[in-house]
XYZ file of C-alpha atoms in Angstrom:
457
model
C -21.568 -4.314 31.426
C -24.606 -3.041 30.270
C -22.626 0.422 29.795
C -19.706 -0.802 27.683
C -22.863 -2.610 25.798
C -24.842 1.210 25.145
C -21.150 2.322 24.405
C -20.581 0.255 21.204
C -23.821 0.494 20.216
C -23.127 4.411 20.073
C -19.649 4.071 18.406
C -21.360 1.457 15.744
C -24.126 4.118 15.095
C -21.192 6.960 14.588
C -19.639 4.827 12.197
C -22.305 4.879 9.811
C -23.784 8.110 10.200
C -23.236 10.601 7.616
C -21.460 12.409 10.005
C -18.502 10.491 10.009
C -18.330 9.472 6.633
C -17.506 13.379 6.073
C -14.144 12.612 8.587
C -10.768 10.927 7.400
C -7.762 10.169 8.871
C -5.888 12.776 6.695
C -8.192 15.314 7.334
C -8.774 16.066 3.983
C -12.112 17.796 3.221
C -14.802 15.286 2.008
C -17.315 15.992 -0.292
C -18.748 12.292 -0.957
C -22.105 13.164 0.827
C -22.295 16.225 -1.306
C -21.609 14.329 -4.331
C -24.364 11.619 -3.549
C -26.688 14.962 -3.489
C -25.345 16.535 -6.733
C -24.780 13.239 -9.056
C -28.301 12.766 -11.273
C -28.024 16.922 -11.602
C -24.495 17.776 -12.538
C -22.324 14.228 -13.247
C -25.162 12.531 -15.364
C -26.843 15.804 -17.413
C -25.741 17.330 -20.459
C -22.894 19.844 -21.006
C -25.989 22.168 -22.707
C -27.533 21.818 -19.613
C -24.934 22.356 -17.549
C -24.270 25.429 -19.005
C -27.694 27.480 -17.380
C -26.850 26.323 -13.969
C -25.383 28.602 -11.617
C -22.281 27.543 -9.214
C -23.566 25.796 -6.273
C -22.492 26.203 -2.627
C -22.871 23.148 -0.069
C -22.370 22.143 3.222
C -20.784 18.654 4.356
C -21.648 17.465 8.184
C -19.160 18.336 9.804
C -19.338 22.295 8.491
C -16.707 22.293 5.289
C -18.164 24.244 2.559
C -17.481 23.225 -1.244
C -18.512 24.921 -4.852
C -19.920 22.767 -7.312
C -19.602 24.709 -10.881
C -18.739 23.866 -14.512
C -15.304 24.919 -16.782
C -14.973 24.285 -20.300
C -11.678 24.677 -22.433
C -11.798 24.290 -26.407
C -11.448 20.293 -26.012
C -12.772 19.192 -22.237
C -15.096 20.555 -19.380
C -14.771 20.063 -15.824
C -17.311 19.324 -13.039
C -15.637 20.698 -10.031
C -16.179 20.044 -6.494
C -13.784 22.526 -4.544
C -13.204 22.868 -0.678
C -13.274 26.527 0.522
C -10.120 28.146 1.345
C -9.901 31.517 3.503
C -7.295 33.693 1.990
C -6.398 37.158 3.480
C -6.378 40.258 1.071
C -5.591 43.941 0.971
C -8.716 45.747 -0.419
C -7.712 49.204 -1.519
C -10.194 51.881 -0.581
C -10.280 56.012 -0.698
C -9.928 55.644 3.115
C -6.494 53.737 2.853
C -6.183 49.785 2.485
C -8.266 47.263 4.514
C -7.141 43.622 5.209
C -10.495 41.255 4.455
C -10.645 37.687 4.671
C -11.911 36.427 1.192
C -13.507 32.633 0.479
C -11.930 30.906 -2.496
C -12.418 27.541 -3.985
C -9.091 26.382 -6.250
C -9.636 23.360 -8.214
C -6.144 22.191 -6.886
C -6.969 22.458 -3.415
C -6.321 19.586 -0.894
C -10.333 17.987 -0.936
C -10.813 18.455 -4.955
C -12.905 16.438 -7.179
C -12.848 16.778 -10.794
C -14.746 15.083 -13.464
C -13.024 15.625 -16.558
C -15.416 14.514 -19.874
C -14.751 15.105 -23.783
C -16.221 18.490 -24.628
C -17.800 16.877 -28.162
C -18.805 13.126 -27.595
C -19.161 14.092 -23.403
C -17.706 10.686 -22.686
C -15.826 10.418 -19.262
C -12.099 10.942 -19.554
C -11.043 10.888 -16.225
C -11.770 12.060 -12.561
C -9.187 13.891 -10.611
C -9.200 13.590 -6.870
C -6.446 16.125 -4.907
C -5.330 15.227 -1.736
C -2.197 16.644 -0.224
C -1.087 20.149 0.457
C 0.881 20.318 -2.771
C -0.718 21.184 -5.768
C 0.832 19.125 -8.445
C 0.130 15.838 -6.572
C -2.683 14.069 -7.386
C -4.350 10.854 -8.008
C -6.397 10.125 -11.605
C -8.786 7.496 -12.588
C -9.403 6.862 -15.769
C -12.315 4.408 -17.352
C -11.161 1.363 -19.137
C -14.239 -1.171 -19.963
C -15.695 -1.742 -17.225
C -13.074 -1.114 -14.562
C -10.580 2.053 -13.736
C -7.089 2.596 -14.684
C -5.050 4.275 -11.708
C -2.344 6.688 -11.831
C -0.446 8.352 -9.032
C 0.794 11.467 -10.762
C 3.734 14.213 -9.275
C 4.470 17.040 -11.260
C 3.662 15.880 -14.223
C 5.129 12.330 -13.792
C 3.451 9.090 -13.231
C 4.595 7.389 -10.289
C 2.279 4.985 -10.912
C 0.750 4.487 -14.654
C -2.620 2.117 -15.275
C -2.990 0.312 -11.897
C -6.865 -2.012 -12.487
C -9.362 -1.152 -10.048
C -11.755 -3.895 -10.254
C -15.232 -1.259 -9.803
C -17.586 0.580 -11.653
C -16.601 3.602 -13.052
C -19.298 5.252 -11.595
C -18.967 4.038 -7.897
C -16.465 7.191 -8.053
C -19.110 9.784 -8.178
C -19.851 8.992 -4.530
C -17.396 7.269 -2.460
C -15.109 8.612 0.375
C -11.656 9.171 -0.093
C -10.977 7.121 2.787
C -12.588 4.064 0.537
C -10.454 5.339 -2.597
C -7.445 4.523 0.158
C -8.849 1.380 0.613
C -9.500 0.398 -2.607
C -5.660 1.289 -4.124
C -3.622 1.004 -0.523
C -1.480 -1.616 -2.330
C -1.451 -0.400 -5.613
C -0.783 3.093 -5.733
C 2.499 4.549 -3.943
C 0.438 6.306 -0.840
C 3.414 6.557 0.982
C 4.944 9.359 -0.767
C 2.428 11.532 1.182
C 3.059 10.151 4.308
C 4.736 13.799 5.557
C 5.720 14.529 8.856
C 7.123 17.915 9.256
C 9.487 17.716 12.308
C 11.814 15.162 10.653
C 13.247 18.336 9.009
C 14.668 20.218 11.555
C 18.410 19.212 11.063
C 18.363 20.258 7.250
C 16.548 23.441 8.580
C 19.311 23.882 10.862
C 21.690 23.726 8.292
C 20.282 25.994 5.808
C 19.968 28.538 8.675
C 23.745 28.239 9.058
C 24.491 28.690 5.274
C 22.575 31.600 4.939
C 23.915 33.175 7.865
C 27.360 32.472 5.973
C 26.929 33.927 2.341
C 28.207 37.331 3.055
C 31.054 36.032 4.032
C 31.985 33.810 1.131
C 33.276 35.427 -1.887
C 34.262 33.234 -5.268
C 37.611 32.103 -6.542
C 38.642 29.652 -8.279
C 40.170 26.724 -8.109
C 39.909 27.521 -4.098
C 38.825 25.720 -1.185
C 40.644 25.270 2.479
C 42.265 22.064 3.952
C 41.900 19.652 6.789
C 43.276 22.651 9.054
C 41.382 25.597 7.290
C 44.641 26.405 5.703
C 43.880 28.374 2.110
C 45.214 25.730 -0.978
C 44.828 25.223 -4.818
C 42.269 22.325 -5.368
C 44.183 21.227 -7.950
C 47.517 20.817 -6.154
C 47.146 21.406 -2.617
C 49.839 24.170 -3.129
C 49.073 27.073 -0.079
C 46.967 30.277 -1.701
C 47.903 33.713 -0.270
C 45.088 35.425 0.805
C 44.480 39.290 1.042
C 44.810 40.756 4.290
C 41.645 42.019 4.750
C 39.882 38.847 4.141
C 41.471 37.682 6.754
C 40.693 40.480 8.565
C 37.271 40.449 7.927
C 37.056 36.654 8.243
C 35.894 36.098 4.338
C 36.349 33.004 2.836
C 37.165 32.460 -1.155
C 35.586 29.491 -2.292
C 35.188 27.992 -5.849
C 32.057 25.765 -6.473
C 33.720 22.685 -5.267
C 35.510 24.387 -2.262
C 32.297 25.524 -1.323
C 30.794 21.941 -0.778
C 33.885 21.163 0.760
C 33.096 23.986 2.749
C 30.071 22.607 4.032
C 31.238 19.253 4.261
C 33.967 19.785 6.800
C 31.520 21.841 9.015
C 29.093 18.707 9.092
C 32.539 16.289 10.008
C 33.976 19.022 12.485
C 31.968 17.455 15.175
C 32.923 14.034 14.663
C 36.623 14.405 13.738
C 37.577 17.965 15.533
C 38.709 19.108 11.604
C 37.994 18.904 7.981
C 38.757 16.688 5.517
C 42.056 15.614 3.314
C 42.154 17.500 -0.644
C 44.013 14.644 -2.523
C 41.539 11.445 -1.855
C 38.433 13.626 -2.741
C 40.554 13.907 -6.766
C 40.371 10.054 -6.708
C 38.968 9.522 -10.346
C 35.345 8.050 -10.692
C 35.004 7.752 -14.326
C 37.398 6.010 -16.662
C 35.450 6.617 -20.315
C 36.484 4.360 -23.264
C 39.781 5.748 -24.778
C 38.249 5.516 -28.280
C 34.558 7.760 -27.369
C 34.819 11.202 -27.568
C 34.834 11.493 -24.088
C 38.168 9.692 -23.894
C 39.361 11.899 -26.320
C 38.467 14.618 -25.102
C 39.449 13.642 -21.517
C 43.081 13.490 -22.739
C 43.248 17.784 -22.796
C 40.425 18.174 -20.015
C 38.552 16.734 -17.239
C 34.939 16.031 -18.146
C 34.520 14.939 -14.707
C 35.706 16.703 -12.107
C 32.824 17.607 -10.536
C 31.334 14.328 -10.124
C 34.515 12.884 -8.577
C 34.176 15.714 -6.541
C 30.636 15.270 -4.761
C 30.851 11.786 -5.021
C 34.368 11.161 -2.714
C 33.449 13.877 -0.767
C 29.998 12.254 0.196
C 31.751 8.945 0.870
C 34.120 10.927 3.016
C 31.573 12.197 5.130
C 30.367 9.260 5.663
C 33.622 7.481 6.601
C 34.818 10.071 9.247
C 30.778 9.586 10.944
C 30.867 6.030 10.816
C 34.704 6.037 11.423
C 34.806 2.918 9.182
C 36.112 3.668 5.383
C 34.416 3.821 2.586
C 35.092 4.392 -1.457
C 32.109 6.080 -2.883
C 31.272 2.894 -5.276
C 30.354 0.823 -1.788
C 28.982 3.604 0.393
C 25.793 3.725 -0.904
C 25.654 7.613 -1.223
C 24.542 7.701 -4.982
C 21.223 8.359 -6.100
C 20.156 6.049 -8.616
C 16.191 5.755 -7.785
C 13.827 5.596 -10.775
C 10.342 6.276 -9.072
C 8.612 6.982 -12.061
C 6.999 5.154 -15.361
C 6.659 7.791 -17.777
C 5.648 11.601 -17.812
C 2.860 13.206 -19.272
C 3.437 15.288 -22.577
C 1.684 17.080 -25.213
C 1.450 14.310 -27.540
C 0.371 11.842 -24.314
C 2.176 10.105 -22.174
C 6.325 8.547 -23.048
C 8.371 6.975 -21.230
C 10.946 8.742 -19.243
C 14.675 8.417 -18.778
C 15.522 7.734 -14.834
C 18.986 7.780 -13.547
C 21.629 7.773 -16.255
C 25.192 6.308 -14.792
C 27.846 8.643 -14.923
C 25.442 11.812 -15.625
C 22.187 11.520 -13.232
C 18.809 13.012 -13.983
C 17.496 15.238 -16.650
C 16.894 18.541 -14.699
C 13.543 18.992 -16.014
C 12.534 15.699 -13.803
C 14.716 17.576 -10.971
C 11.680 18.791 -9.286
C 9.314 15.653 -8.571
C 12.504 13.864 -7.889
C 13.468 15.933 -5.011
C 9.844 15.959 -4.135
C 10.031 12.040 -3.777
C 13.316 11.893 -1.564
C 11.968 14.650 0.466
C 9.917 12.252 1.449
C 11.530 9.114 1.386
C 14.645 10.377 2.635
C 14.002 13.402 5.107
C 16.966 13.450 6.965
C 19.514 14.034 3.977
C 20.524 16.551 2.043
C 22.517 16.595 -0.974
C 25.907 17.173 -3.208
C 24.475 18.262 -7.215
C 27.189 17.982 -10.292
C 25.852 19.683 -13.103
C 26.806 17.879 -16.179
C 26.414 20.768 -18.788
C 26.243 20.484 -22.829
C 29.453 22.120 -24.359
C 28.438 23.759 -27.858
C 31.854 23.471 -30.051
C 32.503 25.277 -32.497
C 31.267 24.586 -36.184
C 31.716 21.088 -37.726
C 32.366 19.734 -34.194
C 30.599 17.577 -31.986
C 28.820 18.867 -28.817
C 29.810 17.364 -25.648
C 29.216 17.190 -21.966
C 30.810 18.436 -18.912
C 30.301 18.374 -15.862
C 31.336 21.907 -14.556
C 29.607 22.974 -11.457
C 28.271 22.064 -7.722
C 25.438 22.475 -5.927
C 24.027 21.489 -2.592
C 20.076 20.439 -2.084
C 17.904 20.744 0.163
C 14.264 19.549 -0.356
C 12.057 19.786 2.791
C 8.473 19.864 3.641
C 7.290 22.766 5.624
C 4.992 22.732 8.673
C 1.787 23.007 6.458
C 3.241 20.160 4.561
C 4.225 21.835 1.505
C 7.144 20.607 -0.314
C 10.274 23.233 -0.464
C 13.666 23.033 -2.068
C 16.961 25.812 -1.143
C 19.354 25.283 -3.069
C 22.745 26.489 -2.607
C 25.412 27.122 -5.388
C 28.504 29.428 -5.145
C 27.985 30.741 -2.098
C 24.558 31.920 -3.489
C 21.076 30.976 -2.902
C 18.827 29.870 -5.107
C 14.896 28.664 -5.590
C 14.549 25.558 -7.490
C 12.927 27.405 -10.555
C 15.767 29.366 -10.516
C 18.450 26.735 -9.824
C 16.839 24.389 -12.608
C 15.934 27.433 -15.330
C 19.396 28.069 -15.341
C 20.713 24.782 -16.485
C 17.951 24.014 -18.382
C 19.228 21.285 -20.929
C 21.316 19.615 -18.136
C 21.831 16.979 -16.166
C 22.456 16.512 -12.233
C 23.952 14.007 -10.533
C 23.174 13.426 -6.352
C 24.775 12.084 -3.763
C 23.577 11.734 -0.317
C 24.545 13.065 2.833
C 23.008 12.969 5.994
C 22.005 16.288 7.611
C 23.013 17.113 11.209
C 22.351 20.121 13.186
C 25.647 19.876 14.997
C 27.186 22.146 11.654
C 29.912 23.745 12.593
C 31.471 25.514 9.448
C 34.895 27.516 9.470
C-alpha cells in the first residue's frame, strides 16, 4: 500500500515538473518553458531594441532545441520561436562532394510560435502557433478587447473564422500547446489533424496499379471497353476495331471517360467477375432550363457529359459492391461539403463560394479541399469533371462545359504529410500541375471507395 502511495506521489510530482510540461500527446516540440524565459526580453521590448539582439538558441527539458530571432517586412515583424530540424546536404568541395547534416529552424515547422505585431504602432496582430507536419496548416489568435479571436486556417482558408477565447491575450506568450488544445477542443475543428497513416494503404494500392498501367494506355476518343472488355463507341455502344498490334501488345485506347471507366470496372471485377454496362452510365443528370443559355446551348451539344459520366459511374460502383441499386441522386456519392467560412485575400478576408450544384468547387479551393477529405474520408478516392469556361467568339456569351475526367487521390504519407496523384488521360499528374492547368475551372467529385482488390483489364 504504502508503494502504490510513493507511486502517485511520483507520478503527481512528474506532472508538474517542467519536464513534462515540455511533452504532448502529439509530440509536437514545445517551447512554452522557453517562452516563460524569453517573454520580458523579446515579446514585451521594443522593435528598436529588438533589432541589436542576436538570434538566440535554447534548450527545452526534454533536449529539443529552438531559435528565438526577429524578421521584419515593410508592414509587420515577427518574433519567432522555431524547433530545429536536421536536414541532410551535399557540400561541394575540391575533394568531390560531402553529405553533412545541417540544423535549420523554418518558421513553418511543426512546434512554431510566431508573434506577429504592426511594424509602426507595434501593437499585437496576431500569434501563429504550427502544429502538424504540413506547412500551410495552422492555428491563429488574434486580440479582440480583452479576449482572442480563433481561426483554424488550411491553405489559405479559414476552417474556422473568429471563435472567442475567453483569456488574456497575453496568457499566450507562455502556455503549452497541450492547454491551447484544451482551451479550443470544442471550438476549433482539431480533428482535421487527427492523421493516421495506415488507413491509406488501399488508395496506395491502387495508385501502384495505375501507374504500373500508363504505358499501356494510349488516348482515343470517344473510347472505352464494355462489361466484357469488348472495344465500343461511348456514344453508341457500336464495337471499335482495334489495330492489331494493340492487341498484340495488350494496349488499351481510352478517352478521358473510358479511362475512369477503366478504373472503375477493375475496382467491381472482384465483386461482379466483369465490368460495368455503357448505356445506364449516359443516364442524364442535368436537365437546365430550356430558356438559359445552357438549354440553348444544350440543344446542339452536351454541356454535361462528363458529370453524368462520374456521377452514374460512382453510383454504379457502388450498386454492384453493395449489390443493392442505386441512382446517383440517392447514393450519397456526391461531394457537396462546405468546410470552410471564408479565405484569406489581399484585401482581407471574403467569403468563399463552397459547393456549387451542378458545377462543384472552384479549383483554386481544390487543394485544402482534398486536404480536408483526406482526412475525413481516407478510404476513398475520387471521379473529377472539369467544368471548363468556353470563350466564344466575339459578341457572344462565354459558357461552361464540362469536358474532361479525372481521378483523385489525396493521401497522407507516413510522416503525415498530405499528398494528392492525380490521374487524367492515362497520365499522371501533381496537384499543382493538375489544378494550374485548369486554372479558371471548376471540379465536380464523386466518391468512391478504394479497395486493394483492383483488378483492371
Amino acid at each position: 500500500m504504502k508503494i502504490i502511495r510513493n507511486f502517485l506521489i511520483w507520478i503527481c510530482i512528474l506532472l508538474v515538473s517542467p519536464v513534462f510540461a515540455d511533452i504532448n500527446e502529439l509530440r509536437i516540440p514545445e517551447s512554452s518553458s522557453i517562452r516563460k524565459s524569453i517573454a520580458d526580453s523579446w515579446f514585451y521590448s521594443d522593435l528598436k531594441d529588438l533589432r541589436y539582439k542576436r538570434a538566440e538558441l535554447r534548450v527545452n527539458s526534454v533536449g529539443e532545441k529552438f531559435q528565438i530571432r526577429l524578421e521584419e517586412s515593410s508592414e509587420t515583424y515577427a518574433i519567432i520561436v522555431a524547433p530545429e530540424v536536421l536536414v541532410e546536404v551535399d557540400l561541394y568541395t575540391e575533394s568531390g562532394v560531402e553529405q553533412r547534416v545541417v540544423s535549420e529552424f523554418p518558421y513553418n515547422e511543426k512546434g512554431s510560435w510566431i508573434l506577429i505585431k504592426n511594424a509602426e504602432t507595434q501593437k499585437i496582430e496576431s500569434i501563429k502557433i504550427y502544429f502538424t507536419e504540413n506547412k500551410d496548416v495552422y492555428v491563429q489568435f488574434s486580440p479582440n478587447g480583452n479576449k482572442i479571436l480563433a481561426d483554424y486556417i488550411i491553405d489559405g482558408l479559414y476552417a474556422a473564422k473568429g471563435v472567442p477565447i475567453g483569456i488574456p491575450f497575453n496568457r499566450l506568450y507562455t502556455i503549452s500547446f497541450e492547454e491551447v488544445l484544451s482551451l479550443t477542443k470544442k471550438s476549433l475543428p482539431w480533428n482535421y489533424s487527427v492523421i493516421f497513416p495506415g488507413q491509406y494503404d488501399s488508395k496506395l494500392q491502387m495508385i501502384g496499379v495505375i501507374r504500373k498501367n500508363l504505358s499501356r494506355i494510349a488516348y482515343a476518343d470517344d473510347a472505352c471497353y464494355d462489361e466484357n472488355g469488348k472495344p465500343i463507341y461511348i456514344s453508341d455502344g457500336s464495337s471499335r476495331t482495334v489495330y492489331k498490334t494493340e492487341t498484340e501488345n495488350n494496349i488499351l485506347t481510352l478517352s478521358s471517360a473510358g479511362f475512369l471507366k477503366w478504373i472503375a470496372d477493375g475496382l467491381v471485377e472482384s465483386f461482379v467477375g466483369g465490368g460495368i454496362y455503357r448505356e445506364p452510365l449516359l443516364r442524364k443528370t442535368v436537365t437546365p432550363n430550356p430558356l438559359s443559355l445552357a438549354g440553348v446551348l444544350s440543344e446542339t451539344e452536351d454541356l454535361y457529359f462528363p458529370l453524368d459520366w462520374t456521377r452514374n459511374l460512382a453510383a454504379a460502383c457502388l450498386s454492384l459492391r453493395t449489390q443493392k441499386k442505386y441512382l446517383w441522386e440517392n447514393a450519397g456519392v456526391e461531394v457537396t461539403v462546405e468546410p470552410f467560412a471564408s479565405e484569406i485575400s489581399s484585401s482581407g478576408s471574403t467569403q468563399t463560394i463552397g459547393y456549387l450544384k451542378d458545377s462543384g468547387y472552384e479549383i483554386s479551393k481544390l487543394k485544402p479541399l482534398l486536404y480536408v477529405l483526406g482526412v475525413t474520408e481516407p478510404t476513398y478516392c475520387y471521379f473529377a469533371a472539369i467544368r471548363r469556361p468556353i470563350k466564344n467568339s466575339v459578341g457572344k456569351p462565354e459558357y461552361y462545359k464540362f469536358d474532361q475526367c479525372a481521378v483523385i487521390f489525396p493521401y497522407f504519407d507516413k510522416n503525415k504529410k498530405f499528398s494528392c496523384v492525380i490521374f487524367e488521360n492515362g497520365t499522371e499528374l501533381t496537384l499543382n500541375s493538375f489544378i494550374n492547368k485548369n486554372k479558371g475551372c471548376f471540379v465536380h467529385l464523386t466518391r468512391i471507395l478504394s479497395n486493394e482488390k483492383f483488378f483492371p483489364q
